[in-house]
């Protein structure tokens, strides 16, 4: 019989196989098959030849070697070139036009409980992957079927063409599916053996994902590195811990590099609750940040940075993740040891500092050491609802020169304002959008994150900045606490006081008053207005343009003097005009800094 075309068929999943064999036979296609595939086709009464007919070599090694032969792959890889035709003629090899192949069920095997390495190894397909890759590589001539779902369309085209040709469009799509199949297969194999042979190096198993029911969960790296960029020195990080750690570390690294000052971040739910650089603390700041008992704190810029970052919004920072740009010293560790937090990431730890942190939570406190020289790939990929999204990593560099395009009439931008704008803007780069950030004294004092409306970001951040300022009011500094009141309880009571939400109904009223030995009198409206009027020279940065002047009006009420934001709104002139009406300095930021 003179066949029109030749197909090699080798499948584990035999769904639709007999319908395919019937269609191939009806179109006068020669079928070559191996092992169980050939047996099933033959027993159904269709014409089939063993692959050994062309290889002249038997299946061997328990079936592990069937199709790995020049007669097979020469026929698949041959192109319509004179040189290829000559090679085929010299070696007595015939072209293969169609390849039908799917792979051993590696994923299904390793998903079973208690699967052993030998059991997994047996499901690593060699010949099948080679068939897929060879046919897909030569898809300009060869059609590769790796999914039974594609059999009907393939047979339809095969029958519709008098020469049994398959359209190039379909061959292209089939080749892509084959490449994706081998990629997914190799990924599953690498994932299994990464867990077996590289645990705590390039892979760590997590207790669960974002929530307890989201299992399994892991952290791993598949780039050409031999290990994760961090080491676990204590505790066991969770999924959200690592999201916070791997967002907060680049923030403090970048901020420290930009200003040449130690930097710290207090992170919660993938956004900063506080960010600061290591400027000295005055006595009031030491008191409101609860670090008055830390000896010689101003001799440690890193400790000052974290005291500011943690102290900016103590309510939000409760149970935070900490990122520190420099090697952690003892004063910094002493602050951390007295606060409620989940863990810390830093490039290193002094021995005394590490020993103190490893005692926290009875040894369960999470301490990560990051490689400061690690540079992630330029492209970043994430999976959302089964769809992979990929983009270039946000490598925008924020330095003091970023703030040179001043569009307001007031052009005076002092050095401290540049520091504060740098802190605010780099913080936004790692904050869930929409976001607006207020900064003063080298620290974030108010941040509005993840709001759908820009003005709500500005209001939320402004309210937090106001609260930060009211915590420094003489009445707050004079609080007389009841014996045994803990820091979180003090923070909550202070927050109720400064926000004007002092409870008036039982039992909350009694709970509030029990924190004091002398219950303080609330601030009057006149006192609030007078104290807030003293807040000034605040810097504000926005991750995108202000669509309306209302953002400027709200910012001014919290002492904002300096604004940095991208332009691009149809209302830019009105926004700039509003800034000029208050004699603000308005800087056009060249970067939009959305982060999701």
XYZ file of C-alpha atoms in Angstrom, residues 67 140 175 180 191 214 277 280 297 335 350 360 372 411 457 489 505 513 528 533:
20
model
C 11.355 5.745 20.169
C 6.699 24.180 9.772
C 3.343 23.352 18.442
C 3.743 24.471 26.938
C 9.334 21.278 41.757
C -4.933 27.390 51.305
C 15.482 56.962 57.876
C 18.130 61.505 65.750
C 19.453 55.228 71.082
C 13.172 47.894 70.504
C 25.290 41.435 65.467
C 11.471 36.204 71.269
C 22.107 42.362 50.098
C 10.616 77.235 43.956
C -6.223 58.347 50.063
C -3.204 49.235 75.480
C -21.005 54.203 76.911
C -10.725 54.860 81.877
C -7.401 70.870 68.589
C -2.161 74.951 63.223
